[in-house]
Amino acid sequence: DSGVTQTPKHLITATGQRVTLRCSPRSGDLSVYWYQQSLDQGLQFLIQYYNGEERAKGNILERFSAQQFPDLHSELNLSSLELGDSALYFCASSVGGSGGENEQFFGPGTRLTVL
Amino acid sequence: GQSLEQPSEVTAVEGAIVQINCTYQTSGFYGLSWYQQHDGGAPTFLSYNGLDGLEETGRFSSFLSRSDSYGYLLLQELQMKDSASYFCAVREHRGGSYIPTFGRGTSLIVHP
């Protein structure tokens, strides 16, 4: 158990819909990262927040957005869902956010299925 | 394009030693990390190399050569439970941010 929690574990929805994935980092960690993992793409970095502020942005679609709240939990919002958005979405946390930390702790993931 | 290259699959027998290679092309290199992921599970951190040389953690070792843009993960005394995917990862400094980038992963299959 990494100490990172993600809800829900599974999510099944239809194309065109909007969903929200939730992540709580390990106690004391200020950074939250979001990743998308699909069979043919591996682990793709989406976005990082550090202490409530966006810190780094990866290959995140405009239909996707995220935020980190004052209690440090984070939410990833996915809208206008397409079949290709079906994937495992991981949240990870780390202590720092400036790039000096090397270890990220991953949550169990949310499996999103878009029908 | 893909910044990291690693083999898609490696097979070995229980008790053997296996090496998983990773080559990278990045700007602003800040170290190479390795993660293990069992089927359906979350990636877990194994090791990090910031400087050239070998880092050892129990049965696992990781090596880095920055001049060759190359690293490897060495797994000794293989056990069935080591069957998993192994990812190398780097942090690239781009546009003032540190971007984590993962390889596509190497599936290790350990046979009895």
Tab-separated table of C-alpha atoms in Angstrom:
chain	number	residue	atom	x	y	z
A	1	ASP	CA	0.000	0.000	0.000
A	2	SER	CA	1.616	3.231	-1.213
A	3	GLY	CA	-0.586	5.506	0.890
A	4	VAL	CA	-2.054	7.122	-2.227
A	5	THR	CA	-5.790	6.574	-2.666
A	6	GLN	CA	-7.843	6.870	-5.819
A	7	THR	CA	-11.577	6.700	-6.368
A	8	PRO	CA	-13.443	5.204	-8.031
A	9	LYS	CA	-11.651	1.953	-8.812
A	10	HIS	CA	-13.722	1.347	-11.929
A	11	LEU	CA	-15.820	3.670	-14.050
A	12	ILE	CA	-17.979	2.775	-17.025
A	13	THR	CA	-19.573	5.554	-19.018
A	14	ALA	CA	-20.717	6.505	-22.499
A	15	THR	CA	-19.134	8.621	-25.202
A	16	GLY	CA	-19.741	12.327	-24.793
A	17	GLN	CA	-20.040	12.124	-21.025
A	18	ARG	CA	-17.931	13.783	-18.334
A	19	VAL	CA	-16.299	12.076	-15.360
A	20	THR	CA	-14.213	13.105	-12.370
A	21	LEU	CA	-11.419	11.006	-10.921
A	22	ARG	CA	-10.225	11.689	-7.412
A	23	CYS	CA	-6.833	11.243	-5.766
A	24	SER	CA	-5.541	11.737	-2.225
A	25	PRO	CA	-1.751	11.857	-1.928
A	26	ARG	CA	0.363	10.314	0.809
A	27	SER	CA	0.383	12.269	4.027
A	28	GLY	CA	3.003	14.980	3.738
A	29	ASP	CA	3.372	14.826	-0.045
A	30	LEU	CA	2.767	18.133	-1.789
A	31	SER	CA	2.974	16.991	-5.413
A	32	VAL	CA	0.350	15.084	-7.332
A	33	TYR	CA	0.906	13.665	-10.814
A	34	TRP	CA	-1.673	12.228	-13.196
A	35	TYR	CA	-0.868	9.542	-15.756
A	36	GLN	CA	-2.814	7.704	-18.422
A	37	GLN	CA	-1.883	4.111	-19.218
A	38	SER	CA	-3.313	2.341	-22.222
A	39	LEU	CA	-2.124	-0.889	-23.805
A	40	ASP	CA	-0.426	0.692	-26.780
A	41	GLN	CA	0.907	3.878	-25.195
A	42	GLY	CA	2.496	2.926	-21.897
A	43	LEU	CA	2.497	5.440	-19.050
A	44	GLN	CA	1.775	8.926	-20.374
A	45	PHE	CA	2.303	11.897	-18.072
A	46	LEU	CA	-0.648	14.261	-18.095
A	47	ILE	CA	-0.122	16.958	-15.481
A	48	GLN	CA	1.503	17.752	-12.129
A	49	TYR	CA	0.319	19.963	-9.290
A	50	TYR	CA	2.445	21.131	-6.407
A	51	ASN	CA	0.844	22.616	-3.322
A	52	GLY	CA	-2.211	23.735	-5.270
A	53	GLU	CA	-0.406	25.164	-8.297
A	54	GLU	CA	0.072	23.621	-11.715
A	55	ARG	CA	3.768	22.704	-11.965
A	56	ALA	CA	4.213	20.742	-15.202
A	57	LYS	CA	2.072	19.803	-18.147
A	58	GLY	CA	2.477	16.798	-20.395
A	59	ASN	CA	0.340	15.377	-23.157
A	60	ILE	CA	-2.956	16.400	-21.643
A	61	LEU	CA	-5.872	16.947	-24.014
A	62	GLU	CA	-7.856	20.171	-23.858
A	63	ARG	CA	-10.918	18.086	-22.929
A	64	PHE	CA	-9.097	17.108	-19.734
A	65	SER	CA	-8.462	19.362	-16.771
A	66	ALA	CA	-7.243	18.941	-13.225
A	67	GLN	CA	-6.928	20.823	-10.001
A	68	GLN	CA	-5.430	20.402	-6.560
A	69	PHE	CA	-7.397	21.589	-3.570
A	70	PRO	CA	-6.162	23.209	-0.312
A	71	ASP	CA	-6.267	19.829	1.448
A	72	LEU	CA	-3.944	18.612	-1.364
A	73	HIS	CA	-6.316	16.095	-2.870
A	74	SER	CA	-6.625	16.346	-6.627
A	75	GLU	CA	-9.293	15.753	-9.221
A	76	LEU	CA	-8.913	14.950	-12.903
A	77	ASN	CA	-11.891	15.923	-15.032
A	78	LEU	CA	-12.393	14.218	-18.375
A	79	SER	CA	-15.105	15.599	-20.654
A	80	SER	CA	-16.604	14.833	-24.086
A	81	LEU	CA	-15.326	11.317	-23.602
A	82	GLU	CA	-14.284	9.257	-26.602
A	83	LEU	CA	-13.725	5.529	-26.971
A	84	GLY	CA	-9.984	6.155	-27.068
A	85	ASP	CA	-10.058	7.640	-23.576
A	86	SER	CA	-10.607	4.155	-22.156
A	87	ALA	CA	-7.503	3.496	-20.070
A	88	LEU	CA	-6.095	3.107	-16.591
A	89	TYR	CA	-5.567	6.479	-14.932
A	90	PHE	CA	-2.958	6.657	-12.200
A	91	CYS	CA	-2.291	9.316	-9.672
A	92	ALA	CA	1.112	9.517	-8.011
A	93	SER	CA	2.503	11.712	-5.271
A	94	SER	CA	5.901	12.842	-4.086
A	95	VAL	CA	7.254	15.008	-1.319
A	96	GLY	CA	8.675	17.816	-3.427
A	97	GLY	CA	7.779	19.393	-6.706
A	98	SER	CA	10.841	21.106	-7.976
A	99	GLY	CA	12.283	18.105	-9.725
A	100	GLY	CA	14.668	17.138	-6.982
A	101	GLU	CA	12.678	14.126	-5.879
A	102	ASN	CA	13.094	10.883	-7.767
A	103	GLU	CA	10.550	8.577	-6.239
A	104	GLN	CA	6.870	8.772	-6.981
A	105	PHE	CA	4.277	6.756	-5.072
A	106	PHE	CA	1.458	5.506	-7.266
A	107	GLY	CA	-2.148	4.933	-6.318
A	108	PRO	CA	-4.064	1.804	-7.378
A	109	GLY	CA	-5.527	3.525	-10.432
A	110	THR	CA	-8.975	4.108	-11.877
A	111	ARG	CA	-9.983	1.933	-14.813
A	112	LEU	CA	-12.136	3.985	-17.167
A	113	THR	CA	-14.189	2.263	-19.824
A	114	VAL	CA	-15.969	4.408	-22.390
A	115	LEU	CA	-18.698	2.589	-24.323
B	1	GLY	CA	8.891	10.656	-30.604
B	2	GLN	CA	9.777	8.178	-27.873
B	3	SER	CA	12.620	9.389	-25.674
B	4	LEU	CA	13.397	6.042	-24.077
B	5	GLU	CA	13.987	2.667	-25.677
B	6	GLN	CA	13.779	-0.634	-23.831
B	7	PRO	CA	13.076	-4.181	-25.023
B	8	SER	CA	9.416	-5.140	-25.096
B	9	GLU	CA	9.915	-8.569	-23.560
B	10	VAL	CA	12.562	-10.604	-21.771
B	11	THR	CA	12.274	-14.196	-20.585
B	12	ALA	CA	14.435	-16.066	-18.067
B	13	VAL	CA	14.319	-19.020	-15.705
B	14	GLU	CA	14.017	-19.007	-11.948
B	15	GLY	CA	17.336	-18.430	-10.220
B	16	ALA	CA	18.951	-16.808	-13.251
B	17	ILE	CA	20.195	-13.252	-13.776
B	18	VAL	CA	18.548	-10.906	-16.265
B	19	GLN	CA	19.477	-7.442	-17.520
B	20	ILE	CA	16.944	-4.954	-18.901
B	21	ASN	CA	18.516	-2.176	-20.945
B	22	CYS	CA	17.295	1.359	-21.442
B	23	THR	CA	18.662	3.991	-23.800
B	24	TYR	CA	17.435	7.543	-23.723
B	25	GLN	CA	17.488	10.778	-25.671
B	26	THR	CA	16.522	13.755	-23.575
B	27	SER	CA	17.342	17.373	-23.045
B	28	GLY	CA	18.410	18.352	-19.553
B	29	PHE	CA	18.911	14.848	-18.183
B	30	TYR	CA	18.238	14.542	-14.454
B	31	GLY	CA	18.668	10.883	-13.656
B	32	LEU	CA	17.204	7.506	-14.570
B	33	SER	CA	14.617	5.699	-12.447
B	34	TRP	CA	13.187	2.193	-12.606
B	35	TYR	CA	9.671	1.067	-11.709
B	36	GLN	CA	8.068	-2.353	-11.446
B	37	GLN	CA	4.438	-2.983	-12.313
B	38	HIS	CA	2.592	-6.258	-11.853
B	39	ASP	CA	-0.429	-6.971	-14.059
B	40	GLY	CA	-3.313	-4.753	-13.021
B	41	GLY	CA	-1.264	-3.145	-10.263
B	42	ALA	CA	0.339	0.209	-9.614
B	43	PRO	CA	3.936	0.996	-10.591
B	44	THR	CA	6.321	0.830	-7.635
B	45	PHE	CA	9.680	2.552	-7.442
B	46	LEU	CA	12.767	0.314	-7.579
B	47	SER	CA	15.829	2.498	-7.976
B	48	TYR	CA	17.352	5.761	-9.145
B	49	ASN	CA	20.704	6.655	-10.730
B	50	GLY	CA	21.696	10.303	-10.827
B	51	LEU	CA	25.396	9.694	-11.363
B	52	ASP	CA	27.357	7.133	-13.379
B	53	GLY	CA	27.834	3.740	-11.814
B	54	LEU	CA	26.021	0.955	-10.104
B	55	GLU	CA	23.405	1.206	-7.371
B	56	GLU	CA	22.545	-1.985	-5.512
B	57	THR	CA	19.381	-2.735	-3.566
B	58	GLY	CA	19.152	-6.359	-2.542
B	59	ARG	CA	18.647	-8.587	-5.586
B	60	PHE	CA	18.192	-5.568	-7.848
B	61	SER	CA	20.936	-3.308	-9.202
B	62	SER	CA	20.774	-0.407	-11.590
B	63	PHE	CA	23.537	1.088	-13.695
B	64	LEU	CA	23.926	4.377	-15.525
B	65	SER	CA	26.380	5.683	-18.107
B	66	ARG	CA	25.544	9.289	-18.907
B	67	SER	CA	28.155	9.500	-21.680
B	68	ASP	CA	26.415	6.617	-23.457
B	69	SER	CA	22.865	7.733	-22.547
B	70	TYR	CA	22.347	4.194	-21.326
B	71	GLY	CA	21.296	2.372	-18.235
B	72	TYR	CA	20.194	-1.057	-17.164
B	73	LEU	CA	18.352	-2.870	-14.425
B	74	LEU	CA	19.910	-6.124	-13.244
B	75	LEU	CA	17.790	-8.682	-11.448
B	76	GLN	CA	19.565	-11.544	-9.720
B	77	GLU	CA	18.327	-14.840	-8.267
B	78	LEU	CA	15.107	-14.464	-10.225
B	79	GLN	CA	11.905	-15.533	-8.560
B	80	MET	CA	8.507	-16.232	-10.104
B	81	LYS	CA	7.153	-13.126	-8.388
B	82	ASP	CA	9.581	-11.004	-10.423
B	83	SER	CA	7.387	-11.617	-13.485
B	84	ALA	CA	6.144	-8.088	-14.162
B	85	SER	CA	6.674	-5.069	-16.382
B	86	TYR	CA	9.695	-2.876	-15.738
B	87	PHE	CA	9.805	0.761	-16.798
B	88	CYS	CA	12.735	3.094	-17.054
B	89	ALA	CA	11.918	6.763	-16.564
B	90	VAL	CA	13.679	10.102	-16.825
B	91	ARG	CA	12.887	13.661	-15.880
B	92	GLU	CA	13.322	16.046	-18.761
B	93	HIS	CA	13.705	19.745	-18.201
B	94	ARG	CA	11.454	21.428	-20.748
B	95	GLY	CA	10.040	24.932	-20.720
B	96	GLY	CA	11.016	25.510	-17.105
B	97	SER	CA	9.347	22.314	-15.886
B	98	TYR	CA	10.518	18.802	-15.055
B	99	ILE	CA	8.538	16.383	-17.199
B	100	PRO	CA	8.486	12.721	-16.113
B	101	THR	CA	8.830	10.441	-19.146
B	102	PHE	CA	8.460	6.674	-19.013
B	103	GLY	CA	9.618	4.031	-21.462
B	104	ARG	CA	7.039	1.656	-22.901
B	105	GLY	CA	8.066	-1.035	-20.442
B	106	THR	CA	9.721	-4.447	-20.602
B	107	SER	CA	7.622	-7.482	-19.799
B	108	LEU	CA	9.744	-9.950	-17.823
B	109	ILE	CA	8.534	-13.543	-17.861
B	110	VAL	CA	10.184	-15.873	-15.359
B	111	HIS	CA	9.805	-19.592	-16.049
B	112	PRO	CA	10.202	-22.335	-13.426
